[in-house]
Structures are given as structure tokens and as C-alpha cells.
Short mmCIF file of C-alpha atoms in Angstrom, two decimals:
data_model
loop_
_atom_site.label_atom_id
_atom_site.label_comp_id
_atom_site.label_asym_id
_atom_site.label_seq_id
_atom_site.Cartn_x
_atom_site.Cartn_y
_atom_site.Cartn_z
CA MET P 1 57.11 -5.94 86.63
CA ALA P 2 57.63 -4.14 83.15
CA THR P 3 58.96 -0.49 83.59
CA PRO P 4 57.11 2.41 82.50
CA THR P 5 58.88 2.85 79.27
CA PHE P 6 58.10 -0.75 77.97
CA ARG P 7 54.55 -0.29 79.46
CA ARG P 8 53.95 2.80 77.05
CA ILE P 9 55.65 1.13 74.17
CA ASP P 10 53.01 -1.95 74.76
CA LEU P 11 50.03 0.37 74.85
CA THR P 12 51.06 2.40 71.91
CA LEU P 13 51.23 -0.68 69.71
CA LEU P 14 48.19 -1.58 71.12
CA THR P 15 46.57 1.64 70.23
CA LEU P 16 47.80 1.34 66.56
CA SER P 17 46.42 -2.05 66.34
CA LEU P 18 43.09 -0.96 67.40
CA LEU P 19 43.18 2.07 64.87
CA ALA P 20 44.14 -0.50 62.02
CA VAL P 21 41.26 -2.77 62.80
CA ALA P 22 38.72 0.21 63.16
CA VAL P 23 39.69 1.65 59.44
CA ASN P 24 38.96 -1.43 57.31
CA ALA P 25 35.88 -0.49 55.71
CA HIS P 26 34.96 2.03 52.56
CA ASN P 27 31.63 3.16 50.99
CA ILE P 28 31.60 3.27 47.42
CA THR P 29 28.56 5.49 46.74
CA ALA P 30 29.75 8.00 49.67
CA ILE P 31 33.02 8.20 47.69
CA LEU P 32 31.47 8.87 44.45
CA GLU P 33 29.16 11.56 45.32
CA GLY P 34 31.99 13.78 45.44
CA PHE P 35 32.25 13.23 41.66
CA PRO P 36 29.34 14.37 39.56
CA ASP P 37 30.81 13.07 36.27
CA TYR P 38 29.91 9.35 37.72
CA SER P 39 26.38 9.86 39.30
CA VAL P 40 24.69 7.90 36.91
CA TYR P 41 27.44 5.05 37.63
CA ASN P 42 26.76 5.74 41.20
CA ASP P 43 22.92 5.65 41.03
CA PHE P 44 23.08 2.26 39.26
CA LEU P 45 25.41 0.56 42.02
CA THR P 46 22.47 1.49 44.45
CA LYS P 47 19.70 0.36 42.00
CA THR P 48 21.19 -2.77 41.61
CA LYS P 49 22.42 -3.29 45.10
CA LEU P 50 26.08 -4.01 43.76
CA ALA P 51 27.45 -1.24 46.18
CA ASP P 52 26.39 -3.50 49.18
CA GLU P 53 28.65 -6.37 47.88
CA ILE P 54 31.32 -3.66 47.09
CA ASN P 55 31.29 -2.68 50.50
CA THR P 56 31.78 -6.08 51.93
CA ARG P 57 34.91 -6.53 49.95
CA GLN P 58 38.38 -5.54 51.61
CA THR P 59 40.47 -5.60 48.22
CA ILE P 60 38.72 -4.18 45.13
CA THR P 61 38.92 -2.32 42.12
CA CYS P 62 35.88 -0.39 40.55
CA LEU P 63 36.32 0.55 36.62
CA VAL P 64 34.00 3.47 36.39
CA LEU P 65 31.97 4.98 33.40
CA ASN P 66 31.33 8.71 32.97
CA ASN P 67 27.67 9.58 32.74
CA GLY P 68 27.61 9.76 28.81
CA ALA P 69 28.79 6.45 28.60
CA MET P 70 26.42 5.14 31.29
CA SER P 71 23.56 6.82 29.68
CA ALA P 72 24.04 5.18 26.49
CA LEU P 73 24.24 1.80 28.15
CA THR P 74 21.26 1.95 30.49
CA ALA P 75 18.90 3.22 27.89
CA LYS P 76 19.32 0.37 25.92
CA HIS P 77 19.04 -2.79 28.56
CA PRO P 78 17.27 -3.54 31.32
CA LEU P 79 18.40 -3.43 34.96
CA SER P 80 19.08 -7.06 35.12
CA VAL P 81 21.50 -6.85 32.33
CA VAL P 82 22.93 -3.57 33.53
CA LYS P 83 23.97 -5.33 36.89
CA SER P 84 25.60 -8.25 34.99
CA ILE P 85 27.74 -5.60 32.91
CA LEU P 86 28.62 -3.62 36.03
CA SER P 87 29.62 -6.82 38.02
CA LEU P 88 32.29 -7.39 35.24
CA HIS P 89 33.84 -3.84 36.15
CA VAL P 90 34.47 -4.72 39.79
CA LEU P 91 37.80 -6.44 40.12
CA LEU P 92 38.44 -8.43 43.14
CA ASP P 93 42.03 -7.08 43.38
CA TYR P 94 43.96 -3.93 43.64
CA TYR P 95 45.08 -2.00 40.62
CA ASP P 96 46.26 1.53 40.92
CA PRO P 97 47.71 3.33 37.86
CA GLN P 98 51.42 2.37 38.85
CA LYS P 99 50.27 -1.49 39.08
CA LEU P 100 48.33 -1.19 35.63
CA HIS P 101 51.64 -0.43 34.08
CA LYS P 102 53.82 -3.25 35.94
CA ILE P 103 51.78 -6.03 34.79
CA SER P 104 53.96 -9.39 34.54
CA ASP P 105 54.56 -9.87 30.91
CA GLY P 106 52.25 -6.99 29.75
CA THR P 107 48.90 -9.08 29.92
CA THR P 108 47.05 -10.67 33.00
CA LEU P 109 43.26 -11.99 33.83
CA THR P 110 41.59 -10.86 36.84
CA THR P 111 38.67 -12.12 38.52
CA THR P 112 35.80 -9.91 38.67
CA LEU P 113 32.39 -9.74 40.75
CA TYR P 114 30.44 -11.54 37.92
CA GLN P 115 32.68 -14.58 38.28
CA THR P 116 30.95 -14.89 41.87
CA THR P 117 27.58 -15.05 40.42
CA GLY P 118 27.44 -18.49 39.23
CA ASN P 119 26.35 -17.33 35.58
CA ALA P 120 29.66 -17.08 34.28
CA PRO P 121 31.08 -20.18 32.73
CA GLY P 122 34.91 -20.53 31.44
CA ASN P 123 36.49 -17.14 31.48
CA LEU P 124 33.23 -15.05 31.26
CA GLY P 125 33.74 -13.67 34.72
CA PHE P 126 37.38 -12.53 34.22
CA VAL P 127 38.85 -9.38 32.52
CA ASN P 128 41.58 -8.88 30.23
CA ILE P 129 44.03 -6.11 31.24
CA THR P 130 47.10 -5.30 28.75
CA ASP P 131 49.78 -2.83 28.90
CA LEU P 132 49.69 -1.39 25.22
CA GLN P 133 52.55 0.25 23.45
CA GLY P 134 52.53 4.20 24.14
CA GLY P 135 51.41 4.13 27.68
CA LYS P 136 48.04 2.99 27.22
CA VAL P 137 46.41 0.37 29.08
CA GLY P 138 43.25 -2.02 27.46
CA PHE P 139 40.51 -3.70 29.10
CA GLY P 140 38.31 -6.00 27.45
CA SER P 141 36.51 -9.79 28.19
CA ALA P 142 38.91 -12.73 28.94
CA VAL P 143 36.84 -14.71 26.75
CA PRO P 144 39.38 -15.91 23.68
CA GLY P 145 38.76 -14.08 20.89
CA SER P 146 37.39 -10.83 22.31
CA LYS P 147 38.88 -7.23 21.82
CA LEU P 148 40.13 -4.88 23.98
CA ASP P 149 37.33 -2.38 23.39
CA SER P 150 38.04 -0.12 26.51
CA SER P 151 41.00 1.71 27.66
CA TYR P 152 42.31 3.42 30.87
CA THR P 153 41.53 7.10 30.93
CA LYS P 154 42.29 8.27 34.58
CA SER P 155 42.46 7.77 38.13
CA VAL P 156 39.62 8.92 40.56
CA LYS P 157 40.66 7.71 43.83
CA GLN P 158 42.80 5.35 45.75
CA VAL P 159 42.95 4.12 49.36
CA PRO P 160 46.23 1.94 48.89
CA TYR P 161 45.56 -1.69 48.98
CA ASN P 162 41.79 -1.37 50.00
CA ILE P 163 39.86 0.36 47.17
CA SER P 164 40.94 1.85 43.76
CA ILE P 165 38.75 3.71 41.34
CA LEU P 166 39.71 3.90 37.87
CA GLU P 167 37.77 5.53 34.72
CA ILE P 168 37.61 3.70 31.58
CA SER P 169 36.46 4.84 28.15
CA ALA P 170 33.94 2.15 27.35
CA PRO P 171 31.91 -0.51 28.90
CA ILE P 172 33.43 -3.96 29.04
CA ILE P 173 31.15 -6.57 27.33
CA ALA P 174 31.60 -10.34 27.65
CA PRO P 175 29.89 -12.35 24.84
CA GLY P 176 26.47 -13.33 25.43
CA VAL P 177 25.88 -10.96 28.49
CA LEU P 178 23.54 -8.54 26.35
CA SER P 179 21.72 -11.34 24.93
CA ALA P 180 20.96 -13.12 28.02
CA PRO P 181 17.25 -13.39 28.95
CA ALA P 182 15.92 -10.87 31.14
CA PRO P 183 12.50 -11.60 31.98
CA SER P 184 10.23 -8.92 33.59
CA ALA P 185 9.38 -9.32 37.22
CA SER P 186 5.59 -10.11 36.68
CA GLY P 187 6.94 -12.91 34.28
CA VAL P 188 8.94 -14.89 36.79
CA ASN P 189 7.97 -18.44 37.13
CA ILE P 190 8.06 -18.92 40.85
CA THR P 191 7.39 -22.62 41.30
CA GLY P 192 9.17 -23.59 38.15
CA LEU P 193 12.53 -22.13 39.65
CA LEU P 194 11.71 -23.67 42.96
CA GLU P 195 11.02 -26.87 41.56
CA LYS P 196 14.31 -26.89 39.63
CA ALA P 197 16.29 -26.04 42.62
CA GLY P 198 15.16 -28.81 44.73
CA CYS P 199 12.19 -27.01 46.65
CA LYS P 200 9.26 -28.93 45.41
CA THR P 201 7.78 -29.41 48.64
CA PHE P 202 7.88 -25.67 49.31
CA ALA P 203 6.50 -24.78 45.93
CA ASN P 204 3.81 -27.32 46.51
CA LEU P 205 2.69 -25.44 49.86
CA LEU P 206 2.78 -22.16 48.10
CA THR P 207 0.33 -23.48 45.61
CA SER P 208 -1.97 -25.27 47.74
CA SER P 209 -2.27 -22.45 50.44
CA GLY P 210 -2.82 -19.74 48.06
CA VAL P 211 0.27 -17.79 49.35
CA LEU P 212 1.81 -17.89 45.72
CA LYS P 213 -0.51 -15.18 44.72
CA THR P 214 0.98 -12.98 47.33
CA TYR P 215 4.15 -13.66 46.56
CA GLU P 216 3.45 -12.92 42.80
CA ALA P 217 1.51 -9.58 43.80
CA ALA P 218 4.82 -8.52 45.21
CA LEU P 219 7.06 -9.24 42.40
CA ASP P 220 7.07 -5.80 40.60
CA LYS P 221 8.15 -3.86 43.86
CA GLY P 222 10.72 -6.33 44.91
CA LEU P 223 10.81 -9.63 46.51
CA THR P 224 13.34 -11.88 48.19
CA ILE P 225 12.28 -15.50 48.83
CA PHE P 226 13.97 -17.79 51.29
CA ALA P 227 13.09 -21.59 49.84
CA PRO P 228 13.62 -24.63 52.39
CA SER P 229 15.04 -27.55 50.37
CA ASP P 230 12.85 -30.86 50.18
CA GLU P 231 15.52 -32.22 52.55
CA ALA P 232 14.74 -29.34 55.16
CA PHE P 233 11.13 -30.56 55.55
CA LYS P 234 12.25 -33.95 56.41
CA ALA P 235 14.97 -32.84 59.09
CA ASP P 236 14.03 -33.91 62.95
CA GLY P 237 12.49 -30.89 64.60
CA VAL P 238 10.32 -29.81 61.96
CA PRO P 239 6.71 -29.79 62.99
CA ASP P 240 3.63 -31.42 61.39
CA LEU P 241 2.72 -28.57 59.05
CA SER P 242 -0.59 -30.13 58.58
CA LYS P 243 -1.58 -29.84 62.19
CA LEU P 244 -1.24 -25.89 61.70
CA THR P 245 -4.51 -23.63 61.13
CA ASN P 246 -4.92 -22.26 57.71
CA ALA P 247 -3.91 -18.63 58.98
CA ASP P 248 -0.85 -20.10 60.85
CA GLN P 249 0.33 -21.92 57.62
CA VAL P 250 -0.06 -18.77 55.60
CA SER P 251 2.01 -16.89 58.13
CA LEU P 252 4.75 -19.69 58.03
CA LEU P 253 4.73 -19.17 54.31
CA GLU P 254 4.76 -15.51 54.31
CA TYR P 255 7.53 -15.42 56.52
CA HIS P 256 9.85 -17.08 54.05
CA ALA P 257 9.62 -13.88 51.72
CA SER P 258 10.94 -10.38 52.29
CA PRO P 259 8.84 -7.47 50.39
CA ASP P 260 12.27 -6.04 48.89
CA TYR P 261 15.20 -6.94 46.85
CA LYS P 262 17.82 -8.30 49.01
CA PRO P 263 20.89 -9.98 47.14
CA LYS P 264 23.51 -11.78 49.16
CA GLY P 265 25.70 -8.53 49.19
CA THR P 266 22.81 -6.75 50.94
CA LEU P 267 22.07 -9.40 53.59
CA LYS P 268 25.64 -9.43 54.50
CA THR P 269 25.78 -5.65 55.13
CA THR P 270 22.26 -5.58 57.11
CA LYS P 271 22.16 -4.77 60.69
CA ASP P 272 18.47 -4.39 61.70
CA PRO P 273 16.01 -7.07 61.66
CA ILE P 274 14.44 -7.72 58.06
CA THR P 275 10.66 -7.50 57.63
CA THR P 276 8.81 -10.74 55.77
CA LEU P 277 5.48 -10.81 54.20
CA ALA P 278 4.20 -11.97 57.59
CA THR P 279 5.12 -8.87 59.50
CA ARG P 280 2.18 -7.34 60.64
CA GLY P 281 3.77 -4.93 63.19
CA ALA P 282 6.98 -3.73 64.89
CA GLY P 283 9.06 -6.71 65.81
CA LYS P 284 6.32 -9.38 64.44
CA PHE P 285 7.48 -11.89 62.06
CA ASP P 286 11.04 -10.44 61.78
CA LEU P 287 14.36 -12.28 60.74
CA THR P 288 17.88 -11.36 61.97
CA VAL P 289 20.93 -11.75 59.85
CA THR P 290 24.35 -12.54 60.96
CA ALA P 291 27.35 -12.94 58.24
CA ALA P 292 30.95 -14.54 58.70
CA GLY P 293 32.85 -13.85 55.67
CA ASP P 294 30.68 -14.87 52.72
CA SER P 295 28.44 -17.01 54.97
CA VAL P 296 25.07 -15.63 55.72
CA THR P 297 22.85 -16.97 58.53
CA LEU P 298 19.15 -16.16 59.32
CA HIS P 299 17.60 -16.29 62.77
CA THR P 300 14.14 -16.79 63.75
CA GLY P 301 14.56 -17.00 67.57
CA ILE P 302 14.04 -21.00 67.12
CA SER P 303 16.87 -22.04 64.80
CA PRO P 304 19.17 -20.83 62.34
CA SER P 305 19.38 -21.51 58.52
CA ARG P 306 22.21 -21.03 56.16
CA VAL P 307 21.61 -18.90 53.10
CA ALA P 308 22.90 -20.66 50.01
CA GLU P 309 23.76 -18.92 46.65
CA ALA P 310 21.08 -17.49 44.68
CA VAL P 311 18.98 -19.82 42.16
CA PHE P 312 17.51 -16.87 40.69
CA ASP P 313 18.80 -13.17 40.87
CA SER P 314 17.14 -10.73 38.30
CA PRO P 315 16.54 -7.40 39.98
CA PRO P 316 14.08 -6.72 41.64
CA VAL P 317 13.69 -10.45 42.43
CA VAL P 318 16.12 -13.01 44.05
CA ILE P 319 15.34 -16.67 45.19
CA PHE P 320 17.65 -18.24 47.73
CA THR P 321 17.46 -21.75 49.25
CA VAL P 322 17.86 -22.22 52.66
CA ASP P 323 18.76 -25.32 54.49
CA ASN P 324 16.31 -25.19 57.16
CA VAL P 325 12.54 -24.39 57.55
CA LEU P 326 12.23 -20.72 58.82
CA LEU P 327 10.27 -21.33 62.26
CA PRO P 328 9.00 -18.03 63.66
CA SER P 329 8.79 -17.69 67.32
CA GLU P 330 5.44 -16.31 66.93
CA LEU P 331 3.87 -19.79 65.90
CA PHE P 332 6.28 -21.99 67.74
CA GLY P 333 7.39 -20.33 70.80
CA LYS P 334 10.93 -19.51 71.91
CA SER P 335 13.72 -22.23 71.80
CA PRO P 336 13.51 -24.22 75.18
CA SER P 337 16.18 -23.95 77.71
CA PRO P 338 18.16 -27.25 77.97
CA ALA P 339 17.32 -29.44 80.83
CA PRO P 340 20.03 -29.77 83.70
CA ALA P 341 22.53 -32.23 83.70
CA PRO P 342 21.61 -35.39 85.91
CA GLU P 343 23.50 -36.30 89.17
CA PRO P 344 26.34 -37.38 89.56
CA VAL P 345 28.65 -34.54 87.96
CA SER P 346 30.45 -37.31 86.26
CA SER P 347 27.77 -38.39 84.37
CA PRO P 348 27.28 -37.38 80.80
CA SER P 349 26.11 -34.23 79.54
CA PRO P 350 22.64 -34.03 78.01
CA THR P 351 22.73 -33.84 74.13
CA PRO P 352 21.41 -30.44 73.38
CA SER P 353 17.92 -30.01 71.99
CA PRO P 354 17.58 -30.08 68.15
CA SER P 355 15.64 -26.91 68.44
CA SER P 356 18.46 -25.02 70.33
CA GLU P 357 19.82 -22.29 67.90
CA ALA P 358 23.44 -22.90 67.15
CA PRO P 359 25.48 -22.47 63.88
CA SER P 360 24.45 -24.94 61.15
CA PRO P 361 27.36 -26.81 59.57
CA LEU P 362 28.77 -25.05 56.29
CA ALA P 363 27.86 -26.90 53.30
CA ALA P 364 30.41 -27.02 50.54
CA SER P 365 30.64 -23.76 48.63
CA PRO P 366 31.96 -22.76 45.26
CA PRO P 367 35.84 -21.88 45.28
CA ALA P 368 36.35 -18.34 46.60
CA PRO P 369 38.25 -15.88 44.08
CA PRO P 370 42.00 -15.70 44.67
CA THR P 371 42.87 -13.56 47.89
CA ASP P 372 46.71 -13.56 47.64
CA THR P 373 48.23 -10.39 48.26
CA PRO P 374 48.30 -8.40 45.06
CA ALA P 375 51.72 -7.55 43.33
CA GLY P 376 52.56 -4.21 44.04
CA SER P 377 51.64 -4.67 47.68
CA PRO P 378 53.47 -2.40 50.11
CA ALA P 379 56.33 -4.28 50.18
CA ASP P 380 57.22 -3.71 46.65
CA SER P 381 55.20 -0.72 45.55
CA PRO P 382 55.30 3.03 46.19
CA ALA P 383 52.93 3.55 49.18
CA GLY P 384 49.93 6.18 48.68
CA SER P 385 51.67 7.77 45.82
CA SER P 386 48.51 8.79 43.97
CA GLU P 387 47.32 12.14 44.28
CA ASN P 388 43.84 10.97 44.44
CA SER P 389 44.71 8.44 47.44
CA THR P 390 42.49 9.27 50.44
CA SER P 391 41.65 7.94 54.09
CA ASP P 392 38.60 10.20 54.77
CA ASN P 393 35.31 8.68 56.29
CA ALA P 394 33.96 7.53 52.97
CA ALA P 395 36.82 5.27 53.02
CA GLY P 396 37.13 4.23 56.55
CA HIS P 397 35.11 4.44 59.63
CA VAL P 398 36.33 4.73 63.22
CA SER P 399 33.58 4.09 65.65
CA PRO P 400 33.24 6.39 68.85
CA THR P 401 33.94 3.52 70.94
CA VAL P 402 37.14 2.82 69.56
CA ILE P 403 37.94 6.36 69.73
CA PHE P 404 37.11 6.28 73.55
CA THR P 405 39.28 3.28 73.97
CA VAL P 406 42.16 4.78 72.28
CA LEU P 407 42.02 8.20 74.32
CA ALA P 408 41.81 5.97 77.60
CA ILE P 409 44.89 3.97 76.65
CA VAL P 410 46.80 6.94 75.72
CA GLY P 411 46.06 8.99 78.83
CA TYR P 412 46.84 5.74 81.04
CA SER P 413 50.31 5.58 79.28
CA LEU P 414 51.24 8.98 79.93
CA CYS P 415 50.48 8.31 83.96
#
């Protein structure tokens, strides 16, 4: 039997582990609320939904612009272009002032959030960080021939090895980003984008049913479309849609869109059910969302469907492909319970029903950005030396359940 001393040690270690697991999140907009000089930057993180994506990342650096620089930027460009530019200012690695001045060979290329969008060929989604003479640090696009048009100004806030916020002097502009086409929401060609993405069956159904007009009417206020691929309509278990009434077919197609702009980062942070264009009352024709890492799955109550990367993302419209037709339980009933296994017990178990809800196989995804421990990690860099380091509630959250559990463990260990 373990002695009281060893028991206290074990329980103390468990307590510390629980706290370490609990304090693992940050809220970029909550942090920046304490810095009015970046209120415009903070506002556009919310408008573009980049804040949601930032908050799902465990190790990240935000290069912020003051209100003057942001106002000059946003006055000249539409929201979709502003989102692309700000994505270049989110580094998928941790850089504090100490690390900026300890870059190997004086220069490095680092991955940004823009690289994960699929719209950044070559080095377009990388940023060049160079330690210049005289203690200055320059920033610029990693595209060959690009200038270091921006420089490090000051440290704003750090939560060591979790999130770092640094001010830079000017926007980092990658070649071609400012000139990228930015169609107005009302000018989005929904069926053309769907056909190009391999969703021709879905596009034809939208047109023949008249639901396309409902989609188009929602574009300006915000729309997220979940488009099943052509293969999804051929899968086993998909009902014969021609046997649906016109009203039910309309409801089914409206169920594949949400009246709001929800890029993937927003879906990953969604906890409550999301409404669809088919929603007519509380809890009717809703979708629930689960996320594991970068994988997002929609649940209808009948079967799950994995969300692929966006085929179009220009605020306030985003179009995803999904690997299954979304079948609402309001039209197709709840998933049936599997039949009991026949006797004798040793006989083979029945094959699960195709309609039962189970995780869908993960399709091949693009390579994820490097996740190696950043240079200057706790093993070889000063821990929390920045005067702006913090561990307040904007940077980490401890749930009441965890607190109660920890207190209970500590009390027990003292018995």
C-alpha cells in the first residue's frame, strides 16, 4: 500500500496535470481589448472571423498594426482582401522579442495562416523575418525579390510558447494579394463554383427546385454552403430524392446552407447547434458540429459528414464540399438501432447499418504546417522574461469543474 507521503505526491502531480490541461487556450480579441491602439485591427479580426481560427491554434504569433496603419489599409480594400493580408500577419510559430534577435543565420522564412488557405502557391504564404544591423528586425513577403517593408516596433503581450503579440510598422504585402479579384457577394456564381468543385448534381438540384434563388437572396448578409460531391449522391443509403415531395426537397436543399459566414475556423469553435436555411423553429433542421484537430464533422442525427477545405471563401460567403448528403432527421427519421446478434453467441456479429452514425474515413488532407517545438523553447530560452507576459483569463481558461476537482483532490491528499 502506498504511504501517505507518496499518495500526496501522486495527487499533487495529478492536480498540476489537470491545471496544465485546463490552461491551454487564448482569446485574441479579449487580449486586445486592453489595448485601444489596436481596436481597428481587433475589429477586423472579428469581421473576417480570423479570431476564431487564431483561437484554435496552440502556438501562434500575431503581428498587429496600430489604428493608423489599419485605417489606411481598410479604406482602400474590400473585406476579402483585408482578410488575406491579415492572414499573412498570423505566424504559425512563437516569436517573442528574444527569439527575433536569435534567428539562426540572421534570417528565416516562417509559415503564416494564409498558407493554410490553399490560395498561396510557392512562398506566397510565408513571411521573411530578418535580424538587421543596429538591433532592427525586418518583415516582408518570402516571395523572391520582395522587400522588407515592415519592421518590429514593440512587444504587446506574450503568453510564453502559446501566443505572442508584436507590433510592426507597416502591413506585409505579398505580390498579387492586393490585385486578387474580390467579387461582391451578390456577384458570386454559386452554380459555377459548385460545378467546378465536382458538385454538379447538387448544383442542378438547386436550379431545378428554385432553391438557388433562396441561396442568392442570402448572399449579402452571409452564407455558408455545405455542398455534397457527385459521389456522395451515389453512396449507399442515400434515399431516392425524386420520391420526396416538392416541399421536402426544398427543405433538404435549404438544410445544406447556413445563413451566416462560417469559415472553417469558426466551425471548429462552434459549440451550439447551427441553424440552416431550412430552420423554422427552435431545434428544427439544425446541424451539430464536432472538431478533432483540423477535421470538422457535421452531424444530422442520421449520419455524419466530413467538411473538406473551402472551394470558395470570400467574406461574407464560404462554400465547402462535404463527403455525404446531409439527411435531416425531420425528414428521414432517427437512425435505427442495430438488430440484435443472432444465436448462438459465437455467431458473427451483424454488420452495422449504413445509416448509423459513425466517424467517416478521413480523406487525404494537404500537408499541415510544421509543428516542431520552436527554437527558443523552454529548454533553451528565458521563460516568461517579457514584461508583457501574462496568464490572465484572456489567455487561458480554467473551468469550474476542473477547479472543483482540484480542490477535492487537494483536500483528500491532506487527510
